[in-house]
Amino acid sequence: MLYLIGLGLGDVTDITVKGLETVRKCDKVFLEAYTSLLLNSELDTLEKYYDKEITIADREMVESESELILDPALTQDVAFLVVGDPLGATTHTDIILRAIEKGISYRVIHNASIMNAVASTGLQLYNFGDTVSICFWKENWKPTSFVDKIIKNLRNGLHVLCLLDIRVKEIDWSKMVRGNKVYEPPSYMSVNTAIEQILEIIKDGDNCDKEFLSEDTLCVGIARLGTEGQVIKSGTLKRMATEDFGKPLHSLCIVGKLHALEADMLRHFAVDKNDIPVI
């Protein structure tokens, strides 16, 4: 059996009781380590708490060498641990399909993720539109299509959850030597960087609909959600661009049409309460 087990958002104790019992009975345990990270728990902490040796599953293993995870599940119980909820990324649906092709039974044990915990901002979940991913720009690669998706949501009055880029064990192609892989240092996009990219697109884009998206558009910056040290701040994009949110992980919400209760909650988190309209 292959078990896909969500670990939640904060630390080692956020796993569900069912998830913990399952991990402890499994023969092999893998930890997916590239779509997110467990903020307050190192690998050795997880191993001690679960009483299991854990193998790190990086992007290369999960996407190109999945047989290292799946083949043992033909005869043993294998746990595949995912920070947040197991089905929060398409990669994990893919590994389920590969398991099915091999005739391996699977089970998903869910947990909290940014997709539902974002309600901590006071924005109501059923008022969200399509989720948007924002990736790091490079010198010669600056995609802008994510802003089109943001504006599409805002035109419909919907809030937008923006998931910010995480780059872990990414190959540095400029430093490849004789086939030896060289990896970039880990990097985690901040709320500030995400907003800077949005504002640059707004400034330079002739086709950007400034009626719905401008430097005065309301947003909510989120850091380390689900931990004791979580930070939630609301205000205009211009104001949030210079706010300090501290260590990763960060997320960003662009605010659509506000309900009165949502406005009251955003005022609670506001850096300047005058940014938030009274409804």
Short mmCIF file of C-alpha atoms in Angstrom, two decimals:
data_model
loop_
_atom_site.label_atom_id
_atom_site.label_comp_id
_atom_site.label_asym_id
_atom_site.label_seq_id
_atom_site.Cartn_x
_atom_site.Cartn_y
_atom_site.Cartn_z
CA MET A 1 0.00 0.00 0.00
CA LEU A 2 1.10 3.56 -0.76
CA TYR A 3 -0.03 6.12 1.81
CA LEU A 4 0.03 9.81 0.94
CA ILE A 5 0.00 11.62 4.28
CA GLY A 6 -0.42 15.32 4.93
CA LEU A 7 1.75 16.83 7.67
CA GLY A 8 -0.09 20.14 8.13
CA LEU A 9 1.56 23.54 8.18
CA GLY A 10 3.50 24.15 11.37
CA ASP A 11 5.58 21.46 12.99
CA VAL A 12 5.93 17.76 13.66
CA THR A 13 2.87 17.65 15.94
CA ASP A 14 0.47 18.89 13.23
CA ILE A 15 0.14 15.44 11.70
CA THR A 16 -3.26 13.83 12.37
CA VAL A 17 -3.58 10.91 14.76
CA LYS A 18 -4.52 8.66 11.83
CA GLY A 19 -1.51 9.93 9.87
CA LEU A 20 0.88 9.34 12.75
CA GLU A 21 -0.38 5.80 13.36
CA THR A 22 0.02 5.04 9.67
CA VAL A 23 3.58 6.41 9.44
CA ARG A 24 4.65 4.32 12.42
CA LYS A 25 3.38 1.10 10.85
CA CYS A 26 4.93 1.70 7.42
CA ASP A 27 8.05 -0.11 6.27
CA LYS A 28 9.47 2.84 4.31
CA VAL A 29 8.90 6.57 4.73
CA PHE A 30 9.64 9.29 2.17
CA LEU A 31 9.35 13.06 2.72
CA GLU A 32 8.55 15.22 -0.30
CA ALA A 33 10.84 18.21 0.07
CA TYR A 34 10.41 20.63 -2.80
CA THR A 35 6.84 21.98 -3.02
CA SER A 36 6.90 23.21 0.59
CA LEU A 37 8.72 22.77 3.89
CA LEU A 38 7.70 22.08 7.46
CA LEU A 39 8.66 25.31 9.15
CA ASN A 40 9.57 24.31 12.67
CA SER A 41 10.83 20.75 12.34
CA GLU A 42 14.13 19.42 11.00
CA LEU A 43 14.50 15.93 9.55
CA ASP A 44 15.97 14.46 12.72
CA THR A 45 13.03 15.84 14.72
CA LEU A 46 10.59 14.11 12.37
CA GLU A 47 12.50 10.85 12.57
CA LYS A 48 12.52 10.88 16.37
CA TYR A 49 8.83 11.76 16.62
CA TYR A 50 7.73 9.16 14.06
CA ASP A 51 10.32 6.61 15.22
CA LYS A 52 11.18 6.01 11.58
CA GLU A 53 14.09 6.59 9.22
CA ILE A 54 12.98 9.07 6.56
CA THR A 55 14.28 9.36 3.00
CA ILE A 56 14.15 12.82 1.42
CA ALA A 57 12.30 12.75 -1.91
CA ASP A 58 13.44 15.70 -4.01
CA ARG A 59 11.89 16.83 -7.29
CA GLU A 60 14.18 14.58 -9.35
CA MET A 61 13.18 11.48 -7.39
CA VAL A 62 9.43 12.18 -7.41
CA GLU A 63 9.14 13.25 -11.03
CA SER A 64 11.84 11.15 -12.74
CA GLU A 65 12.68 8.28 -10.39
CA SER A 66 9.30 7.53 -8.81
CA GLU A 67 10.01 3.79 -9.00
CA LEU A 68 12.26 4.28 -5.95
CA ILE A 69 9.09 5.16 -4.04
CA LEU A 70 6.56 2.96 -5.82
CA ASP A 71 8.39 -0.34 -6.29
CA PRO A 72 8.72 -0.99 -2.54
CA ALA A 73 4.95 -0.39 -2.23
CA LEU A 74 4.33 -3.51 -4.33
CA THR A 75 5.25 -5.65 -1.33
CA GLN A 76 5.46 -3.23 1.62
CA ASP A 77 3.61 -0.32 3.20
CA VAL A 78 5.17 2.96 2.05
CA ALA A 79 4.42 6.43 3.43
CA PHE A 80 4.85 9.48 1.22
CA LEU A 81 4.78 12.55 3.49
CA VAL A 82 3.70 15.91 2.13
CA VAL A 83 3.72 19.25 3.97
CA GLY A 84 0.19 20.63 4.07
CA ASP A 85 -2.28 18.37 2.26
CA PRO A 86 -1.10 15.54 -0.02
CA LEU A 87 -3.14 16.70 -3.00
CA GLY A 88 -2.13 20.35 -2.96
CA ALA A 89 0.21 19.89 -5.95
CA THR A 90 -0.30 18.17 -9.30
CA THR A 91 2.89 16.15 -8.80
CA HIS A 92 1.17 14.12 -6.12
CA THR A 93 -1.79 13.30 -8.35
CA ASP A 94 0.77 12.09 -10.87
CA ILE A 95 2.36 9.70 -8.40
CA ILE A 96 -1.09 8.27 -7.62
CA LEU A 97 -1.65 7.61 -11.33
CA ARG A 98 1.73 5.90 -11.57
CA ALA A 99 0.81 3.73 -8.57
CA ILE A 100 -2.47 2.75 -10.24
CA GLU A 101 -0.59 1.78 -13.40
CA LYS A 102 1.61 -0.53 -11.32
CA GLY A 103 -1.40 -2.06 -9.56
CA ILE A 104 -0.48 -0.50 -6.21
CA SER A 105 -3.30 0.33 -3.81
CA TYR A 106 -3.16 3.79 -2.26
CA ARG A 107 -4.79 5.83 0.46
CA VAL A 108 -4.76 9.59 1.10
CA ILE A 109 -4.75 10.99 4.65
CA HIS A 110 -5.58 14.69 4.45
CA ASN A 111 -4.47 17.63 6.58
CA ALA A 112 -4.62 21.43 6.70
CA SER A 113 -2.95 23.39 3.91
CA ILE A 114 -2.60 26.98 2.77
CA MET A 115 -5.66 26.36 0.58
CA ASN A 116 -7.99 26.31 3.58
CA ALA A 117 -5.90 27.92 6.32
CA VAL A 118 -5.87 31.15 4.27
CA ALA A 119 -9.27 31.76 5.87
CA SER A 120 -7.24 32.95 8.89
CA THR A 121 -6.97 36.25 7.04
CA GLY A 122 -10.71 36.79 7.48
CA LEU A 123 -11.36 36.37 3.76
CA GLN A 124 -14.10 33.80 3.24
CA LEU A 125 -13.10 30.70 1.31
CA TYR A 126 -16.10 30.67 -1.00
CA ASN A 127 -15.18 34.18 -2.19
CA PHE A 128 -11.88 33.00 -3.70
CA GLY A 129 -11.33 32.48 -7.42
CA ASP A 130 -8.57 30.56 -9.19
CA THR A 131 -5.32 30.20 -7.29
CA VAL A 132 -2.31 31.82 -8.95
CA SER A 133 1.36 30.85 -8.77
CA ILE A 134 4.04 33.56 -8.91
CA CYS A 135 7.53 32.43 -9.87
CA PHE A 136 10.88 34.14 -9.52
CA TRP A 137 11.87 36.27 -12.46
CA LYS A 138 15.22 35.75 -14.08
CA GLU A 139 17.30 38.18 -16.11
CA ASN A 140 15.98 36.92 -19.43
CA TRP A 141 12.70 35.38 -18.31
CA LYS A 142 9.95 37.51 -16.79
CA PRO A 143 6.53 35.89 -17.27
CA THR A 144 3.54 38.18 -16.75
CA SER A 145 0.55 35.92 -17.45
CA PHE A 146 -0.15 35.45 -13.74
CA VAL A 147 -1.32 39.08 -13.58
CA ASP A 148 -3.91 38.34 -16.27
CA LYS A 149 -5.26 35.55 -14.06
CA ILE A 150 -5.35 37.89 -11.05
CA ILE A 151 -7.31 40.50 -12.99
CA LYS A 152 -9.73 37.85 -14.30
CA ASN A 153 -10.57 36.95 -10.71
CA LEU A 154 -10.87 40.56 -9.59
CA ARG A 155 -13.25 41.39 -12.42
CA ASN A 156 -15.57 38.78 -10.95
CA GLY A 157 -15.20 40.22 -7.47
CA LEU A 158 -13.18 37.23 -6.26
CA HIS A 159 -10.17 37.16 -3.96
CA VAL A 160 -6.94 35.63 -5.28
CA LEU A 161 -4.60 33.37 -3.35
CA CYS A 162 -1.08 33.71 -4.77
CA LEU A 163 1.31 30.87 -4.03
CA LEU A 164 4.88 32.14 -4.05
CA ASP A 165 7.82 30.37 -5.62
CA ILE A 166 9.97 27.88 -3.74
CA ARG A 167 13.21 26.80 -5.37
CA VAL A 168 14.90 23.84 -3.70
CA LYS A 169 17.61 21.74 -5.35
CA GLU A 170 17.19 23.48 -8.69
CA ILE A 171 19.95 22.79 -11.21
CA ASP A 172 22.23 25.74 -12.00
CA TRP A 173 22.70 25.13 -15.71
CA SER A 174 25.33 27.88 -16.00
CA LYS A 175 27.68 25.95 -13.71
CA MET A 176 27.31 22.44 -15.09
CA VAL A 177 30.76 20.90 -15.47
CA ARG A 178 31.32 17.70 -17.46
CA GLY A 179 27.83 16.49 -16.68
CA ASN A 180 28.14 17.03 -12.93
CA LYS A 181 25.01 18.66 -11.56
CA VAL A 182 25.43 21.90 -9.63
CA TYR A 183 22.43 23.12 -7.65
CA GLU A 184 21.32 26.64 -6.84
CA PRO A 185 21.02 27.56 -3.15
CA PRO A 186 17.44 27.27 -1.82
CA SER A 187 15.34 30.39 -2.27
CA TYR A 188 11.85 31.30 -1.11
CA MET A 189 9.87 34.17 -2.62
CA SER A 190 8.81 36.87 -0.18
CA VAL A 191 5.60 38.87 -0.19
CA ASN A 192 7.73 41.89 -1.09
CA THR A 193 9.26 40.29 -4.17
CA ALA A 194 5.86 39.09 -5.39
CA ILE A 195 4.37 42.56 -5.04
CA GLU A 196 7.38 44.19 -6.69
CA GLN A 197 6.86 41.97 -9.75
CA ILE A 198 3.13 42.76 -9.82
CA LEU A 199 3.75 46.51 -9.55
CA GLU A 200 6.37 46.39 -12.29
CA ILE A 201 3.90 44.70 -14.62
CA ILE A 202 1.22 47.28 -13.72
CA LYS A 203 3.65 50.11 -14.38
CA ASP A 204 4.95 48.80 -17.71
CA GLY A 205 1.86 47.03 -19.03
CA ASP A 206 -0.30 48.99 -21.45
CA ASN A 207 -2.91 46.24 -21.39
CA CYS A 208 -3.09 45.97 -17.59
CA ASP A 209 -6.59 46.81 -16.36
CA LYS A 210 -5.78 49.40 -13.70
CA GLU A 211 -9.46 49.69 -12.78
CA PHE A 212 -9.12 46.34 -11.02
CA LEU A 213 -5.40 46.12 -10.23
CA SER A 214 -3.25 49.05 -9.16
CA GLU A 215 -0.83 49.98 -6.40
CA ASP A 216 -3.88 50.92 -4.31
CA THR A 217 -5.49 47.48 -4.58
CA LEU A 218 -5.94 45.81 -1.21
CA CYS A 219 -3.94 42.72 -0.39
CA VAL A 220 -3.01 40.51 2.55
CA GLY A 221 0.54 39.36 3.17
CA ILE A 222 0.95 36.08 5.04
CA ALA A 223 4.03 34.51 6.60
CA ARG A 224 4.52 31.16 8.37
CA LEU A 225 0.79 30.47 8.47
CA GLY A 226 -0.21 27.85 11.01
CA THR A 227 2.73 28.46 13.35
CA GLU A 228 2.89 30.39 16.61
CA GLY A 229 4.94 33.03 14.82
CA GLN A 230 2.55 33.55 11.90
CA VAL A 231 2.22 37.06 10.49
CA ILE A 232 -0.82 38.47 8.71
CA LYS A 233 -0.83 42.07 7.48
CA SER A 234 -3.32 43.85 5.25
CA GLY A 235 -3.14 47.06 3.25
CA THR A 236 -2.55 48.34 -0.26
CA LEU A 237 -0.06 46.68 -2.56
CA LYS A 238 2.09 49.79 -2.37
CA ARG A 239 2.17 49.69 1.43
CA MET A 240 2.72 45.93 1.72
CA ALA A 241 5.66 46.11 -0.71
CA THR A 242 7.86 47.56 2.05
CA GLU A 243 6.51 45.67 5.07
CA ASP A 244 8.76 43.18 6.86
CA PHE A 245 7.24 39.70 6.97
CA GLY A 246 10.29 37.88 8.31
CA LYS A 247 11.36 34.36 7.45
CA PRO A 248 9.62 32.09 4.88
CA LEU A 249 7.19 30.69 3.91
CA HIS A 250 5.15 33.59 2.50
CA SER A 251 1.85 33.80 0.61
CA LEU A 252 -0.13 36.71 -0.80
CA CYS A 253 -3.86 37.37 -1.22
CA ILE A 254 -5.18 40.00 -3.60
CA VAL A 255 -8.54 41.23 -2.30
CA GLY A 256 -11.66 41.27 -4.46
CA LYS A 257 -15.12 42.47 -3.45
CA LEU A 258 -15.33 42.67 0.33
CA HIS A 259 -18.12 41.53 2.61
CA ALA A 260 -18.60 43.66 5.73
CA LEU A 261 -17.26 40.93 8.02
CA GLU A 262 -14.23 40.45 5.79
CA ALA A 263 -13.53 44.19 5.92
CA ASP A 264 -13.73 44.13 9.72
CA MET A 265 -11.17 41.31 9.86
CA LEU A 266 -8.83 43.03 7.41
CA ARG A 267 -9.04 46.16 9.53
CA HIS A 268 -7.86 44.07 12.47
CA PHE A 269 -4.76 43.04 10.47
CA ALA A 270 -4.24 46.43 8.79
CA VAL A 271 -0.94 48.29 9.01
CA ASP A 272 -3.00 51.44 8.43
CA LYS A 273 -6.72 51.03 9.12
CA ASN A 274 -7.49 53.86 6.69
CA ASP A 275 -6.59 51.48 3.84
CA ILE A 276 -9.62 49.30 4.58
CA PRO A 277 -13.05 50.61 3.50
CA VAL A 278 -15.93 50.71 5.97
CA ILE A 279 -18.74 48.59 4.57
#
